[in-house]
XYZ file of C-alpha atoms in Angstrom:
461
model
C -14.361 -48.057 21.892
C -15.740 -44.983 20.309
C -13.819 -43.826 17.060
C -12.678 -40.395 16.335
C -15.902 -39.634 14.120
C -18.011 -40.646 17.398
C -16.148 -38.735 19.558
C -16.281 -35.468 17.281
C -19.656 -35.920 16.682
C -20.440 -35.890 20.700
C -18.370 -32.550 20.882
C -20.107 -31.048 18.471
C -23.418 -32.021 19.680
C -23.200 -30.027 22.480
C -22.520 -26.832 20.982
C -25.943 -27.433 18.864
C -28.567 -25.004 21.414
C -25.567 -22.319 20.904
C -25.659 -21.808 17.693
C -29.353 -22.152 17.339
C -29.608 -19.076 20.337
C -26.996 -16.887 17.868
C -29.619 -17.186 14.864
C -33.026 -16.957 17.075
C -31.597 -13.590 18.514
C -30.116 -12.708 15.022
C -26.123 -12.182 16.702
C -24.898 -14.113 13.611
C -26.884 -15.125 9.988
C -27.371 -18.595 8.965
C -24.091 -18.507 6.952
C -22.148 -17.366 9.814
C -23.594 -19.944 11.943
C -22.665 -22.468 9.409
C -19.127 -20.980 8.846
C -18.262 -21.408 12.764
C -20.288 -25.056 12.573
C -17.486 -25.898 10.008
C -14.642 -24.752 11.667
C -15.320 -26.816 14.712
C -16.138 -29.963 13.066
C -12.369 -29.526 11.227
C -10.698 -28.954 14.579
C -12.696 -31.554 16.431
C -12.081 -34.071 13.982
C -7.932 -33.224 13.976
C -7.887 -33.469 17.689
C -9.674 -36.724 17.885
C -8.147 -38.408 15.570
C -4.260 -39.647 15.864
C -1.449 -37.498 15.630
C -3.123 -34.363 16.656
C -0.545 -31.769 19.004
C -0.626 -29.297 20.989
C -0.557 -26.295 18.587
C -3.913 -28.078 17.433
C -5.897 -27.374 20.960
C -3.948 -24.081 20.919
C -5.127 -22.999 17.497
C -8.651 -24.307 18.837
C -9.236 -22.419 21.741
C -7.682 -18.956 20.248
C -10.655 -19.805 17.746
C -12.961 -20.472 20.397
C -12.073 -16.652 21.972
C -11.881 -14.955 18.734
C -15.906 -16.258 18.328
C -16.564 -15.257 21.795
C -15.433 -12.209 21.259
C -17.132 -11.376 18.508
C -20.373 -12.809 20.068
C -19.842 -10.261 23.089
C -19.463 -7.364 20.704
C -22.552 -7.566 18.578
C -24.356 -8.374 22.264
C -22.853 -4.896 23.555
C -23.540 -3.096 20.161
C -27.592 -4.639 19.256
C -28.504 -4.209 23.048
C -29.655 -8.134 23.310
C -29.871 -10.065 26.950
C -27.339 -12.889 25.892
C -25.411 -15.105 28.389
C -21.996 -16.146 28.238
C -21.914 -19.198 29.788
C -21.637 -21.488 26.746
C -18.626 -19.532 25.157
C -16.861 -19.764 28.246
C -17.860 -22.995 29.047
C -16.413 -24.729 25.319
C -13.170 -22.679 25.670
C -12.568 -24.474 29.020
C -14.005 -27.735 27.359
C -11.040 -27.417 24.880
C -8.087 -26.281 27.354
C -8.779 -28.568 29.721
C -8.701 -31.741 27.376
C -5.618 -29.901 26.148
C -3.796 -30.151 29.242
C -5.432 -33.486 30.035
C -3.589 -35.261 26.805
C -0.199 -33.090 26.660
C 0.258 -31.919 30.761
C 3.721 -31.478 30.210
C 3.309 -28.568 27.654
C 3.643 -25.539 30.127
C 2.658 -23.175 27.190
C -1.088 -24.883 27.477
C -1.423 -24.588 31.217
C -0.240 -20.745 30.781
C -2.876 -20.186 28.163
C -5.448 -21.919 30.337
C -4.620 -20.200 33.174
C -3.926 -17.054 31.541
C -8.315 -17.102 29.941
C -9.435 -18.221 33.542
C -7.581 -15.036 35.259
C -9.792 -13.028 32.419
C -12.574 -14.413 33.148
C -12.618 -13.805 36.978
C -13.058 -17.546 37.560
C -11.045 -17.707 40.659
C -11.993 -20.930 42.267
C -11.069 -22.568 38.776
C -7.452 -20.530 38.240
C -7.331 -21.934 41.902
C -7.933 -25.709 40.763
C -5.613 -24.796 37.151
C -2.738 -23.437 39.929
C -3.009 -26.659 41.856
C -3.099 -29.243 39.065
C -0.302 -27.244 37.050
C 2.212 -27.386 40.049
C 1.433 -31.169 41.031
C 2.810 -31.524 37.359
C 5.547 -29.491 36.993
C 7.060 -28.537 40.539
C 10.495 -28.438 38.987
C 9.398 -25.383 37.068
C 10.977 -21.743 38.143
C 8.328 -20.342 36.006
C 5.308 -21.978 36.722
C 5.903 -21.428 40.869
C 6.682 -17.596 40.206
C 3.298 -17.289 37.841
C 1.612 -18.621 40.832
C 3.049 -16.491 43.246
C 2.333 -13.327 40.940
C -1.428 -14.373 41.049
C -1.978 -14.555 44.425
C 0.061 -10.914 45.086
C -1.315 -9.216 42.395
C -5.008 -10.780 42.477
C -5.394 -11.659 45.752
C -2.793 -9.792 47.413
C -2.288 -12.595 50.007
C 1.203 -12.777 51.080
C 0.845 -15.812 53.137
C -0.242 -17.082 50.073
C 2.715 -16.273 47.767
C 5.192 -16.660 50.165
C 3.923 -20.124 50.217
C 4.564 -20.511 47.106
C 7.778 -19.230 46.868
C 9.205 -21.191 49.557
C 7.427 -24.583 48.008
C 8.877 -23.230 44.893
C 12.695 -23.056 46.446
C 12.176 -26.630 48.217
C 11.886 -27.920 44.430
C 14.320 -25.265 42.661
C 16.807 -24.399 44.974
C 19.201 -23.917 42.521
C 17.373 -21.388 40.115
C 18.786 -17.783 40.407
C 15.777 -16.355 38.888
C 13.304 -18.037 41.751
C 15.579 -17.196 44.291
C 15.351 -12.841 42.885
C 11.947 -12.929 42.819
C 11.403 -14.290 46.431
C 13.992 -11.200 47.529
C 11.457 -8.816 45.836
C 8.489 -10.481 46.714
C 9.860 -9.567 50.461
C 11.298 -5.815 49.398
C 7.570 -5.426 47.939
C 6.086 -6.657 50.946
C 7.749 -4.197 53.212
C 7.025 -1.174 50.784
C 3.349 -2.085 51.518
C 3.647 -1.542 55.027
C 5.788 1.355 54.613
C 2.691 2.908 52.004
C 0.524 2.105 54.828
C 2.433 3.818 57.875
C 2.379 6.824 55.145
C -1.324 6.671 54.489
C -1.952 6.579 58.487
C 0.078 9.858 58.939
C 3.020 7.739 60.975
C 6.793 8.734 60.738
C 8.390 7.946 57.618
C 12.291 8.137 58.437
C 14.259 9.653 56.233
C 13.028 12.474 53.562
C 12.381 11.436 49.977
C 14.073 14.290 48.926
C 17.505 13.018 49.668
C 17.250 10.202 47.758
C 17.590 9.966 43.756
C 14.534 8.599 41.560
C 14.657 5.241 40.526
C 14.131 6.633 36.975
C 17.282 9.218 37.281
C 19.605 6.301 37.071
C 19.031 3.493 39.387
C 16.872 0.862 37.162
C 14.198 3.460 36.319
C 11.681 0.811 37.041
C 8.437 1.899 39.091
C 7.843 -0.073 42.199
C 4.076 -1.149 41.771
C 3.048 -1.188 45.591
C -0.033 -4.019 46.042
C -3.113 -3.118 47.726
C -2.906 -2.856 51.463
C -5.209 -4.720 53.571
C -6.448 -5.366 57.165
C -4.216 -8.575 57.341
C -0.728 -6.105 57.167
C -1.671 -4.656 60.767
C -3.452 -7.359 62.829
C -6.624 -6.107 61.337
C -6.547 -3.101 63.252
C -7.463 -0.037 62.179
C -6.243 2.413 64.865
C -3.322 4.205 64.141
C -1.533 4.679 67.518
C -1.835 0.226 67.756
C -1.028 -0.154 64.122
C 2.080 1.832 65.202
C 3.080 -0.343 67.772
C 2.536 -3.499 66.367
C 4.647 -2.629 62.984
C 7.314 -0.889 64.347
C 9.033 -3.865 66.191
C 8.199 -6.466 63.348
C 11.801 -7.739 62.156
C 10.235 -7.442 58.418
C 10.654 -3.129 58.928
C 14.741 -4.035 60.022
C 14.897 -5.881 56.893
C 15.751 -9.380 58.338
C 13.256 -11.457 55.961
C 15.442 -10.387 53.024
C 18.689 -10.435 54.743
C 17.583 -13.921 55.530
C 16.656 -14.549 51.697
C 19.947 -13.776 50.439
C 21.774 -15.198 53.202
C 19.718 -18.713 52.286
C 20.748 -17.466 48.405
C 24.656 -17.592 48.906
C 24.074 -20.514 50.945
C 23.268 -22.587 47.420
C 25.370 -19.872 45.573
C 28.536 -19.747 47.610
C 31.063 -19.145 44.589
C 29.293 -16.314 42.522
C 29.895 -13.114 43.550
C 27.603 -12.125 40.484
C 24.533 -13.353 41.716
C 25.267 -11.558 45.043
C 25.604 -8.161 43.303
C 22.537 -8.736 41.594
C 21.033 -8.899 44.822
C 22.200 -5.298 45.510
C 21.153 -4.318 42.518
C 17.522 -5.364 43.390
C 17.545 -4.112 46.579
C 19.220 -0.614 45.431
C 15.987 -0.368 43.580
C 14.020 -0.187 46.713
C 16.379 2.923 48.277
C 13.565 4.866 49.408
C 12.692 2.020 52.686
C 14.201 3.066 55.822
C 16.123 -0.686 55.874
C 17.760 -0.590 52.326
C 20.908 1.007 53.904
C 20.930 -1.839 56.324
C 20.215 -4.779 53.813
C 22.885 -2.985 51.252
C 25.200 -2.891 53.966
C 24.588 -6.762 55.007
C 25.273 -7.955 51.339
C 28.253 -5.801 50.499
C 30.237 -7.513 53.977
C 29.042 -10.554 52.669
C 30.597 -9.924 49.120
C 33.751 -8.343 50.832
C 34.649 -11.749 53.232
C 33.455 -13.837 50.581
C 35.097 -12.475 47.521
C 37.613 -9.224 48.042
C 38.779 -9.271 44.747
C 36.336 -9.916 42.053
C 34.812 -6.945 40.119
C 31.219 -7.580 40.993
C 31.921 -7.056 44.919
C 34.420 -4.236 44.742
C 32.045 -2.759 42.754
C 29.049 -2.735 44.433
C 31.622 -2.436 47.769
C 32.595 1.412 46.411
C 29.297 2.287 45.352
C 27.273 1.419 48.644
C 27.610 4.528 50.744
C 25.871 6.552 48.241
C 23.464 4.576 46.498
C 19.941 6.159 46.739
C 20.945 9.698 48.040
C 20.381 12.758 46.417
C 22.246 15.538 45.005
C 21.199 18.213 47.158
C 21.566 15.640 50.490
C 23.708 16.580 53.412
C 24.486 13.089 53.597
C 26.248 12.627 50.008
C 29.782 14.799 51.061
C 30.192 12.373 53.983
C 29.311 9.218 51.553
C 31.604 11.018 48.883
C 34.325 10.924 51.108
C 33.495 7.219 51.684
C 33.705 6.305 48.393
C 37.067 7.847 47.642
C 38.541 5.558 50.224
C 37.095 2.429 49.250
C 37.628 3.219 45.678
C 41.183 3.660 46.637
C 41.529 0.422 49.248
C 39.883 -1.279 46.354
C 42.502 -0.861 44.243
C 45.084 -1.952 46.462
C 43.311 -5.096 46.866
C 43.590 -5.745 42.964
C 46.941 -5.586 43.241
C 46.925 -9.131 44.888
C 45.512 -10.778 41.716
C 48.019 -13.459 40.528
C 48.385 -11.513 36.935
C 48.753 -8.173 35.361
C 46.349 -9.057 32.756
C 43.840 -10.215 35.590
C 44.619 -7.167 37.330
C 43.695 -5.031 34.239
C 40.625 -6.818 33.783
C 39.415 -6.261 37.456
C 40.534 -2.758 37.199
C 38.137 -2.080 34.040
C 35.330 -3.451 35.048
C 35.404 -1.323 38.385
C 36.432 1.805 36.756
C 33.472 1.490 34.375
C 31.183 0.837 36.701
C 32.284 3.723 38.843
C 32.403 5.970 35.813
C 28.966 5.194 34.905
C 27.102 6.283 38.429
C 29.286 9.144 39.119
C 27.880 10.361 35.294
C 24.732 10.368 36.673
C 25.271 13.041 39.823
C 27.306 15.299 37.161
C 24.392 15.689 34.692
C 22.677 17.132 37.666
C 23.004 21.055 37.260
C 22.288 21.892 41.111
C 25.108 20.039 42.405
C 27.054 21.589 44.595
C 30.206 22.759 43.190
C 33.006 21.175 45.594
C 31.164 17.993 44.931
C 31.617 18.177 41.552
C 35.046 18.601 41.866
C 35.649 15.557 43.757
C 33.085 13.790 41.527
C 35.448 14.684 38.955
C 38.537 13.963 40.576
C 37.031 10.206 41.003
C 36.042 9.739 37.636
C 39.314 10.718 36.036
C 41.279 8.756 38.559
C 38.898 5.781 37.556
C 39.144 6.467 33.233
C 43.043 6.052 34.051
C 42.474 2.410 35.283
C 40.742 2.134 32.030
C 43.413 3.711 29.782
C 45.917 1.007 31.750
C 43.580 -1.811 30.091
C 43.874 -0.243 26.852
C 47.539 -0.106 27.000
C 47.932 -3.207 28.424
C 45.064 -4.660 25.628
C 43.192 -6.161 27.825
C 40.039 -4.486 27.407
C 37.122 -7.161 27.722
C 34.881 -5.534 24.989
C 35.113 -2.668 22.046
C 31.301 -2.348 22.594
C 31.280 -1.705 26.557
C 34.620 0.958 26.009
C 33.068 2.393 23.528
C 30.042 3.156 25.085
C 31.677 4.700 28.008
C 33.594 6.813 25.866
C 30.661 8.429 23.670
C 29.159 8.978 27.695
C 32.123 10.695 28.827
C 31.590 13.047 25.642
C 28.439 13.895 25.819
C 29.366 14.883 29.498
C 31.806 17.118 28.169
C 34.950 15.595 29.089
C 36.954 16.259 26.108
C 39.935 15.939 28.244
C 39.517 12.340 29.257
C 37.855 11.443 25.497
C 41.333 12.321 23.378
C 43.692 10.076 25.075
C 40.817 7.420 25.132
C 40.200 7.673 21.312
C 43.624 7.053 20.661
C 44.385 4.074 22.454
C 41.561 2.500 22.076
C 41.997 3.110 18.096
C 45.766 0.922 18.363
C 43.292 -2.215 19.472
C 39.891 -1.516 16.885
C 41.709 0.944 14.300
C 39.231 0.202 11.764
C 35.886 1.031 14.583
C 33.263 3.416 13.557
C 32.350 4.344 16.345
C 35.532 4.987 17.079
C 36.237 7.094 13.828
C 33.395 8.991 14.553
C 34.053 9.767 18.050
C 38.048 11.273 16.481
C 35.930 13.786 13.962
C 34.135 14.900 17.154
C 37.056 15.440 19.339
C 39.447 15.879 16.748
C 43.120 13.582 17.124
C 45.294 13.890 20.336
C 48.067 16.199 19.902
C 51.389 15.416 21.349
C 53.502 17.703 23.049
């Protein structure tokens, strides 16, 4: 059996017509050369000998792409014909006997799979993708990496939804798999939707009435991927692309409706992970089936869970979530919200405690608080819907002055915050009496403190 010497010595071998090409073409001197000769020999002989990790091969290849690097740059600069093939070629050498002798190090098969994506080697990220999942199918990650790939290289959503759905078959019971699959599907549907708008077909509803995503709902862009043939049949005539897109279930948002259902299936007793399905799909309000998925989820959340804070939240806030200030649909969703705000707080009432009552009650005033502070900073609103904006919000900071009261707040942080928001809306009013109870629970707060100078100390009458 060969010894680690032997085995070093092989390596190195190989890399001898390299080197000897970087001094005949004068890209590196002799003592550069010789440098980069002695810095493999080091590293081969540590990896081929015992106790060698994986921070070794790490630290290897990095090397490997620092020379190559350098090697492409004097190439670009001195004008020389120069192939790359032998770089490349001893930086896959190194990650692939890397992942060979520690698979289960997910960091190496990133790394590996993160050079081969630079390099535009597709049939070997393909072979990488393959070999990484046969050893690590248990991995959220790894499946969602893979999925990325093929949307954002390939854009072949066969393809990723394959993987997703392999992914969920092995990881049922990771949340973060399950969000991504949800988006993978919103994203989907926004392609067709680009693609009816590029081929002049109707859009539904004007994108004036809804709010930017950036104005207060995630501000996260939604990066639409390319649109191809494969979307409509291959066809390329608008009046049959029409047809054929406009009765696919995926437009009536059933595919994600059909994701989450599948999601509270494994889920059943967190009403958390159901509003953070709203939340991701509130992010997409601009498709014509939002309204219809938001609406799906929040009667889930309502049968499911009446009383917890995450589904009476996201139960008040539905009618209005993506529409703009100067719609003609927010009064009528306005006037929606009061209710449910209202019904909501009748159903708190059938919490077993007062102090669970008063948490419940915070956490869906603040919430409340925080969107309607959005609409208000808006200078064109209309003027009777600022009034009842206003009439909601202070009806909503009085649930939150009963938690102070009562001491139940759940954090000095989270009150705090919504108190230095409320004054830099300008509602002095509502800040005084808000200051001053919250100072009998963190008297000694300087945030707090600071937020008294400002408004100056409640005076009683």
């Amino acid at each position: 059996m060969a010894g680690a010497s032997d085995k070093a010595r092989f390596y190195l071998e190989q890399s001898v017509p390299e080197l000897q090409e970087l001094i005949r073409k004068k890209i590196f001197t002799r003592d550069e050369v010789s440098s980069v000769a002695k810095k493999r020999s080091a590293f081969e002989h540590k990896l081929n000998a015992r106790g060698s990790t994986a921070s070794d091969y790490a630290r290897y290849a990095e090397y490997e792409m620092n020379v190559e690097n350098l090697r492409r740059a004097r190439v670009k600069r001195l004008g020389i014909k120069s192939t790359s093939y032998g770089g490349q070629r001893r930086i896959f050498s190194v990650l692939d006997r890397a992942t060979r002798k520690f698979h289960g190090d997910t960091a190496l098969w990133l790394q590996y799979l993160t050079f081969a994506r630079k390099q535009k080697a597709n049939k070997m990220v393909a072979q990488i993708v393959t070999s990484m999942l046969r050893l690590h199918p248990t991995s959220p990650e790894l499946w969602i990496y893979a999925a990325n790939y093929a949307w954002d290289e390939r854009a072949d959503v066969t393809e990723t939804r394959g993987y997703m759905q392999r992914g969920l078959r092995f990881c049922r019971h990771s949340k973060h798999l399950w969000s991504e699959y949800l988006k993978l599907e919103l994203l989907y549907i926004a392609r067709i939707a680009a693609r009816r708008q590029i081929l002049g077909l109707d859009l539904g509803p004007s994108h004036n009435d809804r709010i930017r995503d950036d104005e207060g709902f995630g501000g996260d862009e939604i990066a639409l991927a390319p649109i191809t043939t494969d979307d409509a049949g291959h066809s390329t005539n608008p009046e049959k692309v029409h047809n054929q897109i406009s009765v696919a279930p995926v437009l009536a948002g059933a595919i994600p409706m059909a994701v989450f259902d599948a999601a509270m299936k494994e889920f059943p007793d967190d009403p958390r992970f159901g509003a953070h399905f709203f939340d991701c799909v509130a992010g997409f309000h601009e498709l014509d089936c939002a309204g219809r998925i938001l609406q799906h989820i929040v009667e889930y959340l309502m049968t499911a869970t009446r009383t917890d804070a995450a589904s009476l939240t996201r139960f008040i806030h539905e009618p209005v979530v993506g529409t703009g200030v100067s719609s003609t649909l927010l009064p009528r969703g306005l006037m929606k919200v009061l209710d449910r705000f209202n019904l909501a707080m009748r159903n708190i009432t059938s919490l077993k405690t007062p102090r669970e009552q008063n948490r419940v009650r915070e956490a869906v005033a603040q919430y409340t608080i925080r969107w309607i502070a959005i609409y208000l900073e808006h200078p064109e609103l209309d003027l009777d819907i600022r009034a009842v904006l206003t009439t909601v919000l202070q009806s909503a900071w009085t649930h939150c002055l009963l938690s102070l009261d009562a001491r139940t707040a759940r954090s000095s942080d989270e009150m705090i915050g919504l108190l230095e928001l409320l004054h830099l809306r300008g509602f002095a009013e509502i800040v005084q009496p808000g200051v001053a109870s919250a100072l009998r629970i963190w008297p000694e707060e300087p945030r707090l403190l600071a937020l008294e100078s400002q408004t100056g100390p409640l005076e009683l009458s």
